[in-house]
Structure formats: C-alpha cells, structure tokens
PDB file of C-alpha atoms in Angstrom:
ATOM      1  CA  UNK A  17       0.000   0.000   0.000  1.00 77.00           C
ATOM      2  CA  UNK A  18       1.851   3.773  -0.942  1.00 85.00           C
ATOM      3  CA  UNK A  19       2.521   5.987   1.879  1.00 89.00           C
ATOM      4  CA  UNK A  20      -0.420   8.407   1.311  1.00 91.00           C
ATOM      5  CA  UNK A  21      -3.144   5.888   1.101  1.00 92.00           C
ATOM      6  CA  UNK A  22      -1.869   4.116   4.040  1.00 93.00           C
ATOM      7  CA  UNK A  23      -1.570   7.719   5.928  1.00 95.00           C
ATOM      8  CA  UNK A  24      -5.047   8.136   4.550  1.00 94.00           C
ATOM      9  CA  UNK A  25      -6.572   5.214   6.005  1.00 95.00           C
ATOM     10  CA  UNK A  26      -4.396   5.693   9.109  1.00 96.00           C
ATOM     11  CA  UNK A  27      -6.759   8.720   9.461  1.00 94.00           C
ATOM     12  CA  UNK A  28      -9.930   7.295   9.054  1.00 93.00           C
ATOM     13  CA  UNK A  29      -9.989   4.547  11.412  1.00 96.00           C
ATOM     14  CA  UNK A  30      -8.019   7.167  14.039  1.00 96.00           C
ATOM     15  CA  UNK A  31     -11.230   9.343  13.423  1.00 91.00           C
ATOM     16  CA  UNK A  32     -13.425   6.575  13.745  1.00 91.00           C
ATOM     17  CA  UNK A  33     -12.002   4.759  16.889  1.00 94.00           C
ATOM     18  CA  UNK A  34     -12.637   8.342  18.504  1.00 93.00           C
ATOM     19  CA  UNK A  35     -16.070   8.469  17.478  1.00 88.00           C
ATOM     20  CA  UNK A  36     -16.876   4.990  18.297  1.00 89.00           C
ATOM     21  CA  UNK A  37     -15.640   5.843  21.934  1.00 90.00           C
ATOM     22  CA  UNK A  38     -17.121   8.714  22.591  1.00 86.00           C
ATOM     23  CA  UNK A  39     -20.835   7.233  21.065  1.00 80.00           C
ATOM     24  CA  UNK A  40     -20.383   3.608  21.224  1.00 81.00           C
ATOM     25  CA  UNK A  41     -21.291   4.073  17.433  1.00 79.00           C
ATOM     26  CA  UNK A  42     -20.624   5.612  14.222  1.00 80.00           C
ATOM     27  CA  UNK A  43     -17.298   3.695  13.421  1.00 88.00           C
ATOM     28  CA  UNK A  44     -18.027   2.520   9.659  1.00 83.00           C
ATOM     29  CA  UNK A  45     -19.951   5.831   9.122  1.00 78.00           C
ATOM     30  CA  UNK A  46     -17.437   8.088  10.305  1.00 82.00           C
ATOM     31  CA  UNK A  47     -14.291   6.158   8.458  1.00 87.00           C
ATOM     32  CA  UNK A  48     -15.416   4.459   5.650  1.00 82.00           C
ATOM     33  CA  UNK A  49     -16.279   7.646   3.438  1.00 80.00           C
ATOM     34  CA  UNK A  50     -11.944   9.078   4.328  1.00 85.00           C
ATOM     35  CA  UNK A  51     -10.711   5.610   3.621  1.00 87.00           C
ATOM     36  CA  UNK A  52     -13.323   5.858   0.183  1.00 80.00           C
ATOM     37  CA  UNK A  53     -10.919   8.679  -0.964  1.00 83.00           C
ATOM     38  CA  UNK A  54      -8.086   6.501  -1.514  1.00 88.00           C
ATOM     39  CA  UNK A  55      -9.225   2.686  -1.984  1.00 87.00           C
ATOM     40  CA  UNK A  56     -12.627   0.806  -3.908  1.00 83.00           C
ATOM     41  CA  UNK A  57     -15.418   1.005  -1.302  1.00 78.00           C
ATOM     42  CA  UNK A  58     -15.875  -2.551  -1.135  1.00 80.00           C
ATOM     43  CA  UNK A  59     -12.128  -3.185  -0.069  1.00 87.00           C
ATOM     44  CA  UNK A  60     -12.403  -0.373   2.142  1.00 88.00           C
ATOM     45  CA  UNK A  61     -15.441  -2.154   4.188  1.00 85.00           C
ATOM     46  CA  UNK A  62     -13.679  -5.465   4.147  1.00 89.00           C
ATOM     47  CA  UNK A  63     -10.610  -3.450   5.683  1.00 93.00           C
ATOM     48  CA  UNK A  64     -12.834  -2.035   8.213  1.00 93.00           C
ATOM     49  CA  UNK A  65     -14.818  -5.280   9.088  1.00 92.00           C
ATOM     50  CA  UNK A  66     -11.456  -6.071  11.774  1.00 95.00           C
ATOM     51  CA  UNK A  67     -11.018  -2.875  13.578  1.00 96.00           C
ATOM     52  CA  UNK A  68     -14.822  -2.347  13.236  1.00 93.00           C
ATOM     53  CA  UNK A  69     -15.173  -5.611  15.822  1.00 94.00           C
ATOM     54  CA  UNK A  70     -12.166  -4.560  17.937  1.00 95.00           C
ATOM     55  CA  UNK A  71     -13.747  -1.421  18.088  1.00 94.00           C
ATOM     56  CA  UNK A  72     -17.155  -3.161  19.332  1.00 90.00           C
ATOM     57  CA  UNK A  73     -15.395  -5.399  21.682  1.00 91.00           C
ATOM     58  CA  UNK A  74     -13.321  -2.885  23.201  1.00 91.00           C
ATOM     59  CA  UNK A  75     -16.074  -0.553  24.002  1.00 87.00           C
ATOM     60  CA  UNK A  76     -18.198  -3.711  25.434  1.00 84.00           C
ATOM     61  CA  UNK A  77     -15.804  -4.317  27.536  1.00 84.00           C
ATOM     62  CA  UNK A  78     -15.443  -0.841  28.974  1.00 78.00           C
ATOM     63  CA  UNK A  79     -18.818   0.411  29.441  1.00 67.00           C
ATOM     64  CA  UNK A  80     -20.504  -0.753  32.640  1.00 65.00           C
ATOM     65  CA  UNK A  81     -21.538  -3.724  32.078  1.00 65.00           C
ATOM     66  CA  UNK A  82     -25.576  -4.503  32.972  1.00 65.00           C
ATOM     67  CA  UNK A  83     -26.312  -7.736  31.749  1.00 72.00           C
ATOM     68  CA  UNK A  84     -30.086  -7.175  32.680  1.00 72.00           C
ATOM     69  CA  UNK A  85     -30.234  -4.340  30.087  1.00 69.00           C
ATOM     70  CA  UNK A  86     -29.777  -7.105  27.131  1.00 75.00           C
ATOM     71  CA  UNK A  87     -33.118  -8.879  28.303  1.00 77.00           C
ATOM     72  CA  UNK A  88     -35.246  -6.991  25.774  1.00 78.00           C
ATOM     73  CA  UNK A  89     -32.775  -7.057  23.188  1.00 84.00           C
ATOM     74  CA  UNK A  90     -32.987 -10.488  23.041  1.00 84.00           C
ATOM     75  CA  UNK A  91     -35.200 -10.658  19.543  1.00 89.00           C
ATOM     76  CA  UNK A  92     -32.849  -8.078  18.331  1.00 90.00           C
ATOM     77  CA  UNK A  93     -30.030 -10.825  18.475  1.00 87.00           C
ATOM     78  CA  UNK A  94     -32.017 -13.609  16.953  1.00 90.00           C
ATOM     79  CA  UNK A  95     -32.113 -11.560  14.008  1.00 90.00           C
ATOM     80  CA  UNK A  96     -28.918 -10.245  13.503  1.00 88.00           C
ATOM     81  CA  UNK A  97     -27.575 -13.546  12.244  1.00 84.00           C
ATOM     82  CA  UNK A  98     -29.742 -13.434   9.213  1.00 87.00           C
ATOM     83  CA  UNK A  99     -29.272 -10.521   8.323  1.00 88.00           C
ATOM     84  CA  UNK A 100     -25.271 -10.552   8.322  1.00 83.00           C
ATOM     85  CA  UNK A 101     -25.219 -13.485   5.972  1.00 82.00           C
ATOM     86  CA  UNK A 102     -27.881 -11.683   3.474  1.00 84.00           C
ATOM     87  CA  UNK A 103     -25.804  -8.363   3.558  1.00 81.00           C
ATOM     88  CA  UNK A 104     -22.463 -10.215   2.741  1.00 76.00           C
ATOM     89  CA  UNK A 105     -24.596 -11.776   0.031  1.00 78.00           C
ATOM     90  CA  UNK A 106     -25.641  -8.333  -0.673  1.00 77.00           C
ATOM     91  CA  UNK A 107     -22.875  -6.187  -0.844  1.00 73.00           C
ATOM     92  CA  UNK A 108     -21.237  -8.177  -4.018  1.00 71.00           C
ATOM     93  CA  UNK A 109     -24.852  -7.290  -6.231  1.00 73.00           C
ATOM     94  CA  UNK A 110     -26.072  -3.883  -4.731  1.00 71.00           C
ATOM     95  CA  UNK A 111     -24.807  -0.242  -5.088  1.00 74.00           C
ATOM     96  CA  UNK A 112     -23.927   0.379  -1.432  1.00 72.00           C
ATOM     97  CA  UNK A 113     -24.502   4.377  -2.416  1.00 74.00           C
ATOM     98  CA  UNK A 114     -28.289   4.008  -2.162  1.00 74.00           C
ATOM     99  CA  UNK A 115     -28.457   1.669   0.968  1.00 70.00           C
ATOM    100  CA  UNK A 116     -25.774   5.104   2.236  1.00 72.00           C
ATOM    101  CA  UNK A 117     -28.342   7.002   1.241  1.00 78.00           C
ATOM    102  CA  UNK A 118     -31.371   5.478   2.532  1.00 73.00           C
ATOM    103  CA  UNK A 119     -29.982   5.012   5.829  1.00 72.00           C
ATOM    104  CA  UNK A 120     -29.081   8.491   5.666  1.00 78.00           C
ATOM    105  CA  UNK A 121     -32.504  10.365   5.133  1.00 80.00           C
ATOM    106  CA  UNK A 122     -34.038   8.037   7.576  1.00 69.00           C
ATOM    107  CA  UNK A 123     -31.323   8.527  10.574  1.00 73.00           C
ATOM    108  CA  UNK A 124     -31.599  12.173   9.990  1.00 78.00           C
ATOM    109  CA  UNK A 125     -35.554  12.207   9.844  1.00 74.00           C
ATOM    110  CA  UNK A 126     -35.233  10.303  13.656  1.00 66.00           C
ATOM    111  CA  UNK A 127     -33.552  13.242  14.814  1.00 73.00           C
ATOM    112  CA  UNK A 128     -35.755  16.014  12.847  1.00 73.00           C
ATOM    113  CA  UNK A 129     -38.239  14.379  14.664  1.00 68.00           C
ATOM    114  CA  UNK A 130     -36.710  14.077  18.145  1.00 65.00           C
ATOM    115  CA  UNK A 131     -36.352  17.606  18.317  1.00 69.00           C
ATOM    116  CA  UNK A 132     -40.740  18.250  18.021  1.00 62.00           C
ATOM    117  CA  UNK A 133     -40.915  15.171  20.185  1.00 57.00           C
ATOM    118  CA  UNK A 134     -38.152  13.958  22.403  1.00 58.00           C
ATOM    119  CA  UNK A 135     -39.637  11.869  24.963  1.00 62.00           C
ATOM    120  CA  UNK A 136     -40.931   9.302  22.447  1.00 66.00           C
ATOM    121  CA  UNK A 137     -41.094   5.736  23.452  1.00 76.00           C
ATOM    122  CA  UNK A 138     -42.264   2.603  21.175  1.00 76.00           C
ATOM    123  CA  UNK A 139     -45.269   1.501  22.556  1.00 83.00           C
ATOM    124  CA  UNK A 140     -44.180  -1.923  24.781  1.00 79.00           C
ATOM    125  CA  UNK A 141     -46.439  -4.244  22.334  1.00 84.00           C
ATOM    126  CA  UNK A 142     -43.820  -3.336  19.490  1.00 86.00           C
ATOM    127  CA  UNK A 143     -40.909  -3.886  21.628  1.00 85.00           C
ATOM    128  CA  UNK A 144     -39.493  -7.112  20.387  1.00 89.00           C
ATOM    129  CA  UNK A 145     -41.399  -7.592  16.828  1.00 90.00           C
ATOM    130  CA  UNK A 146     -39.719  -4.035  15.892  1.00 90.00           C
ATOM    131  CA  UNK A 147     -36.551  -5.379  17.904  1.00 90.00           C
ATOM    132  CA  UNK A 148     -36.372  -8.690  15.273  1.00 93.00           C
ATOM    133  CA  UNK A 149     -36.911  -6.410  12.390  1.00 91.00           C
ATOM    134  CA  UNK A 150     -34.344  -4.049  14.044  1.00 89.00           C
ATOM    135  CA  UNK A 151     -31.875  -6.771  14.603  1.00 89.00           C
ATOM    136  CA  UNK A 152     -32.482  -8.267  10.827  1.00 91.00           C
ATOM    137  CA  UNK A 153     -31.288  -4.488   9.323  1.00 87.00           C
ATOM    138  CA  UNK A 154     -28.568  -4.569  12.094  1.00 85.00           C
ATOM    139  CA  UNK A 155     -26.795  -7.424  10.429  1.00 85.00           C
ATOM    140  CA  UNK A 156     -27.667  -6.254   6.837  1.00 84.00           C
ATOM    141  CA  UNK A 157     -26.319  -2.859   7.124  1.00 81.00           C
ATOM    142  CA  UNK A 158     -23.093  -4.264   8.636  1.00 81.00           C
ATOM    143  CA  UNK A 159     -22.055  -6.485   6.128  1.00 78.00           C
ATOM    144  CA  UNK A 160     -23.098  -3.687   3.662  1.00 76.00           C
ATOM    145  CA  UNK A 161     -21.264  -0.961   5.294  1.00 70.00           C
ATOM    146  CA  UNK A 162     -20.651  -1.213   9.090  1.00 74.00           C
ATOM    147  CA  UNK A 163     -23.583   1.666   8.912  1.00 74.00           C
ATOM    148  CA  UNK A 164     -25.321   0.357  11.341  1.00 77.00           C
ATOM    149  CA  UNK A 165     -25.137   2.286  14.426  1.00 75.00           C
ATOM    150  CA  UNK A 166     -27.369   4.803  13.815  1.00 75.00           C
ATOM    151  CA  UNK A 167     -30.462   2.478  13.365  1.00 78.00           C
ATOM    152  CA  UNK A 168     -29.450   0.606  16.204  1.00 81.00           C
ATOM    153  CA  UNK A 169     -29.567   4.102  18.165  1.00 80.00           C
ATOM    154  CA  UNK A 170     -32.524   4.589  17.242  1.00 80.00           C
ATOM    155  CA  UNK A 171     -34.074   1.559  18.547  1.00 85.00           C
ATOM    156  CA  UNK A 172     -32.116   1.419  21.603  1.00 84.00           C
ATOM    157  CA  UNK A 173     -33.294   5.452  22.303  1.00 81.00           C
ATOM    158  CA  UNK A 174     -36.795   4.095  21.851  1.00 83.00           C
ATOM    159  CA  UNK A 175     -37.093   1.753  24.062  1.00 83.00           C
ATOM    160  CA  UNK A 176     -35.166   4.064  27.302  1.00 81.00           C
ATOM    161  CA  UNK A 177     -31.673   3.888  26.995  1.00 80.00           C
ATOM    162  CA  UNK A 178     -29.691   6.336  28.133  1.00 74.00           C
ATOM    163  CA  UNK A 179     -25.830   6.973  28.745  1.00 70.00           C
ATOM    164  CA  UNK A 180     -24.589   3.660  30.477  1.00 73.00           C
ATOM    165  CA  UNK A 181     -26.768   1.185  29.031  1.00 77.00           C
ATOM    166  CA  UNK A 182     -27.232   2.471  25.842  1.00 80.00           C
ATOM    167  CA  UNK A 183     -23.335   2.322  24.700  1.00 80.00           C
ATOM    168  CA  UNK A 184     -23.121  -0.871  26.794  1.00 81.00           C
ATOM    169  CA  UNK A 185     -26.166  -2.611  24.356  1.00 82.00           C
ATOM    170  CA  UNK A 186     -24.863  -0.897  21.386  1.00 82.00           C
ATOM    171  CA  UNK A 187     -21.015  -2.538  22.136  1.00 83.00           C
ATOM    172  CA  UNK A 188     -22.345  -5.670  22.786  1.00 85.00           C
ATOM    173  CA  UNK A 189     -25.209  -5.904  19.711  1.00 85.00           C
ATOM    174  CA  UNK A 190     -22.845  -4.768  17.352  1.00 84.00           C
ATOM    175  CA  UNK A 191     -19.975  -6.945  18.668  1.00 88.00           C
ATOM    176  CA  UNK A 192     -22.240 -10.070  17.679  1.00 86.00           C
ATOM    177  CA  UNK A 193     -23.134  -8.600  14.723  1.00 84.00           C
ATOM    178  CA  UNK A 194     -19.538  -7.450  13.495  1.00 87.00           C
ATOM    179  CA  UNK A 195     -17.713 -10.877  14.425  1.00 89.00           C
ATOM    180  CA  UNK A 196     -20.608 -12.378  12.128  1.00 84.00           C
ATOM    181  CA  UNK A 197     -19.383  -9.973   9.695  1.00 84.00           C
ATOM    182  CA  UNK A 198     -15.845 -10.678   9.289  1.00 91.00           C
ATOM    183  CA  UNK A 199     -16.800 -14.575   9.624  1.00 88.00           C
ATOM    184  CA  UNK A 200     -19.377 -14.085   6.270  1.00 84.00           C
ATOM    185  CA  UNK A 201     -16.827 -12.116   4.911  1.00 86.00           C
ATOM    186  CA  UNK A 202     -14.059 -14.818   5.138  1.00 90.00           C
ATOM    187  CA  UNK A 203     -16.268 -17.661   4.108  1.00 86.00           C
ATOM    188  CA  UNK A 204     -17.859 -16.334   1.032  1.00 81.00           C
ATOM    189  CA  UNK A 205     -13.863 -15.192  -0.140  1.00 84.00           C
ATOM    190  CA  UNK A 206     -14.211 -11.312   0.777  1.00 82.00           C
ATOM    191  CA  UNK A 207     -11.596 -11.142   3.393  1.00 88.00           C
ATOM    192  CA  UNK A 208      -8.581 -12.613   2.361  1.00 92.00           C
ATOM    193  CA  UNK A 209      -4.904 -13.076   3.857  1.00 94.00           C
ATOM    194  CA  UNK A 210      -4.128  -9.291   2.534  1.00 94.00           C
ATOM    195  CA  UNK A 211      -7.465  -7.838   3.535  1.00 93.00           C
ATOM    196  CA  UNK A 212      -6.661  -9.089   6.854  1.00 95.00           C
ATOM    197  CA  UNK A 213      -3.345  -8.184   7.144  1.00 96.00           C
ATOM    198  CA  UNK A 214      -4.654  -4.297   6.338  1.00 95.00           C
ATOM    199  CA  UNK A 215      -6.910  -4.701   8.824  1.00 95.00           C
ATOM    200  CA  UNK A 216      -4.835  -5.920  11.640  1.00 96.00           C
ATOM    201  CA  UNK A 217      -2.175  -3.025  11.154  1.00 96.00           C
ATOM    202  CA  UNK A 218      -5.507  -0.588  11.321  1.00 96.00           C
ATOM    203  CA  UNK A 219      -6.081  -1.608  14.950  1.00 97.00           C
ATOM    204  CA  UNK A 220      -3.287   0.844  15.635  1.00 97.00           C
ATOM    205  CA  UNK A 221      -4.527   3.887  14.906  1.00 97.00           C
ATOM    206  CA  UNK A 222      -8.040   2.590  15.531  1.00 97.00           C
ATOM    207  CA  UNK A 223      -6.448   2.180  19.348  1.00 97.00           C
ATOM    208  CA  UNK A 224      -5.081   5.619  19.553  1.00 97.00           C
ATOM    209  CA  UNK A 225      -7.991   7.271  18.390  1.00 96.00           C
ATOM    210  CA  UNK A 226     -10.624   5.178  20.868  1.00 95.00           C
ATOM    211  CA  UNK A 227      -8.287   5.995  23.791  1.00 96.00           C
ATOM    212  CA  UNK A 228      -9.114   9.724  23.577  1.00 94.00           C
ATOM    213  CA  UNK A 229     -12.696   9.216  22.900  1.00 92.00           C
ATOM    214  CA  UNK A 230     -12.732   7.337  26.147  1.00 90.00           C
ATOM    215  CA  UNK A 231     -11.345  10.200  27.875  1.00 92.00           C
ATOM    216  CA  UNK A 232     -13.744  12.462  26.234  1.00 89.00           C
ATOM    217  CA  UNK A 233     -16.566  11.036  27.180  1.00 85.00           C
ATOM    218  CA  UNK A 234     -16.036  10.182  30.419  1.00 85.00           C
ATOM    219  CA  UNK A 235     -16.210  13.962  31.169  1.00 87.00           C
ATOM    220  CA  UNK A 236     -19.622  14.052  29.640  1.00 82.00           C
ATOM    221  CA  UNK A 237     -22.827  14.187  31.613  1.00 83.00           C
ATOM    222  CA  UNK A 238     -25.894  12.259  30.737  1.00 72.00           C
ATOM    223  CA  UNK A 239     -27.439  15.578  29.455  1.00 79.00           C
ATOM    224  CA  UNK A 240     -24.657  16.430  27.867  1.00 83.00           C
ATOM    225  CA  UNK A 241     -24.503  13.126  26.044  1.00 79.00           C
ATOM    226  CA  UNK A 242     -27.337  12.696  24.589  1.00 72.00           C
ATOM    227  CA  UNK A 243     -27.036  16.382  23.032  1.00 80.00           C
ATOM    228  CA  UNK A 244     -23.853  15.061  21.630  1.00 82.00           C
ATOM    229  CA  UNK A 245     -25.138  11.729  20.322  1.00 77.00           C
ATOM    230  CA  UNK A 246     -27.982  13.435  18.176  1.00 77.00           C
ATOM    231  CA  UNK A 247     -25.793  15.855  16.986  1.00 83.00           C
ATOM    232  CA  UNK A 248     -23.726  13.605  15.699  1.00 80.00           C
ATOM    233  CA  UNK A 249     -26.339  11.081  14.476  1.00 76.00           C
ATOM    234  CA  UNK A 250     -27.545  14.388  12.767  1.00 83.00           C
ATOM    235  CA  UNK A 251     -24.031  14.550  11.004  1.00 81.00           C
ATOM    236  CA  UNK A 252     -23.634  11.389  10.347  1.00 76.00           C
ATOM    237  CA  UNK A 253     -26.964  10.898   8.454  1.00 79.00           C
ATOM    238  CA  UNK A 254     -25.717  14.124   6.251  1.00 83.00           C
ATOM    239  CA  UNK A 255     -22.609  12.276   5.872  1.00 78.00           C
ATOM    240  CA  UNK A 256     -24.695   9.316   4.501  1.00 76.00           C
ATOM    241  CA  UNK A 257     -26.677  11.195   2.631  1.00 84.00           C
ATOM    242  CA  UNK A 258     -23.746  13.288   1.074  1.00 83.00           C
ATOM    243  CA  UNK A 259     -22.095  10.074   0.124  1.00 77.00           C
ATOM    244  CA  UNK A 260     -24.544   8.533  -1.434  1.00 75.00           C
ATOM    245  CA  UNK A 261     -25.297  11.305  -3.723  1.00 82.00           C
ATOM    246  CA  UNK A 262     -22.062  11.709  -4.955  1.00 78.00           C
ATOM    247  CA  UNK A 263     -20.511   8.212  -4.524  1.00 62.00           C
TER     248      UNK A 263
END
C-alpha cells in the first residue's frame, strides 16, 4: 500500500475509533467515506470489518456492564444472524450508495423528529417484533457498510436507553453482529490473507484514536450526552446522505 493511502486510512480509522468511543457508534460511518478517498469502497469495508469488531469489543468491555439491560434485546439478536449473511450476500450485487443514502434520510428524519418530540417511546407491544426487524437491518447494514449504528440508536433510544446502558447494548449488539461480519466475509472469499493483514495493522490507529474518545466522554454528563449523540447522528446521516449522492 503507498505511503499516502496508508496515511489516509491511518486517518480514518483514528477518526473513527474516537467516534466509536465517545458514542459507542458511528465507526463505519465516520471512516469508511476518508478511507473511500483513496481505496474501492468494497475493499475499504472489508478493511474495516477487523477494527470495526475490535472497536465493538473494546467498548463492550469498557462500558458498565448490565447484563439485565440485554433482556429486551434479546429478539434483536435472533435476528442479527440473518441478516449478516444476506448483507455479505448483498454487498457483491447492490450499489452500497443508495443503501448510504437510505440510511441516511431516515437517521436524519429520527432526529428532525426528536427535536418536536423527544420523549418518544415505542409503545411496549412493538418492543421485540420491531426489535427482530431491528436486529435483521442490524446485520444487513453491517455487512453492507458497518452503517449500522445509527439504526441501532434509534431503537435502543426508543425503548429508554440512556448513557450507560445504551453504549453498553450498542457494544455488545454490534460486537455479535460485526464478528458475524468478518466470519461471512471470510467464508464467502471477501476477506482474504491481505485484507486481513490491512486490517490488523488498522487496529493501531483505531487504538489511539478510541483511547481519547474514552477520555472524552467520560467527562460528559448524561445531558450532555445525549445532546452530543444526536448531533452527531444528525451529522452522520448528512454524511450518509452526502455520500450517497455523490458516490
């Protein structure tokens, strides 16, 4: 790989590690569009698929972990397995532009919303069909993209999570989901010995990068938090959108 692309995709996965800590989401929005610059989109989500599960893992491991809080998720999970195989199936055939950009308008119609309503709750009857259905377009949009995070926000912001338990279920849903991903991705001949030789050395920076979002957020109220996470799930859906249009 030349020195600029590799200094390139240094900096993406540095600026997503530090989003991805300070959320507990946004990796594979927030990087794959820098590393895009400089390498084919598909090769640059295969790249991503490694540090994209370090990345989950890690920040599983550091939130506090409430093991109670994945009870309702538990459809979610069921159908996140699914949906990882179709996206890897997926991602050969469709133009990942328009899945960026669908996932865009909708992530930043959520938060248009939010703002006229932000107490709103899914009604508890919808809980765990929407949760399967949730879990389903988890997996897809991960093999796709590693876009996933902002849907699973969503959901997880609907049903009452806040601070804590939010990026704890959001580490641990989209570690399952992501170690699904790089397994399709190996099987069906995506992720080779090179691919994951690129994305080993991208743990580095990826490390860096999560180690100040840590700090960052740890000086962040709950208040403050959640201000941040729509704001940036605002951004993030423009970012989508943006890409998509012009991909």
């Amino acid at each position: 790989m030349p020195a600029l692309t590799a200094a390139v995709v240094a900096l993406g996965v540095f600026f997503g590690g530090f989003v991805k800590a300070t959320l507990g989401l946004g990796f594979g929005v927030a990087s794959t569009p820098i590393l895009s610059l400089v390498l084919n989109p598909r090769l640059a989500i295969t790249i991503l698929s490694i540090p994209s599960f370090v990345s989950s893992l890690w920040v599983a491991a550091q939130a506090t972990r409430n093991w109670q809080a994945l009870r309702p998720l538990g459809p979610l999970i069921i159908g996140i397995l699914p949906g990882v195989i179709l996206g890897a199936w997926a991602l050969k055939v469709l133009p990942i532009r328009w899945v960026q950009l669908m996932v865009g308008i909708l992530v930043v119609s959520y938060v248009a919303t939010t703002l006229f309503n932000p107490e709103f709750q899914l009604p508890a009857g919808l809980v765990k069909p929407v949760g399967f259905i949730v879990g389903v377009v988890t997996g897809v949009l991960v093999s796709l993209g590693n876009i996933a995070g902002p849907i699973l926000a969503i959901y997880l912001r609907s049903i009452g999570y806040v601070k804590l338990d939010f990026v704890f279920g959001v580490g641990a849903i989209l570690t399952i989901s992501t170690g699904g991903q790089v397994l399709s991705y190996a099987v069906t001949g995506l992720l080779g010995p090179t691919e994951a030789l690129y994305g080993l050395l991208a743990c580095i920076p990826l490390a860096i990068g999560m180690m100040l979002g840590f700090a960052f957020q740890a000086r962040l109220s709950v208040q403050a938090y959640n201000r941040v996470l729509l704001t940036a799930l605002f951004l993030l859906g423009l970012n989508l959108i943006v890409t998509g249009l012009v991909g």
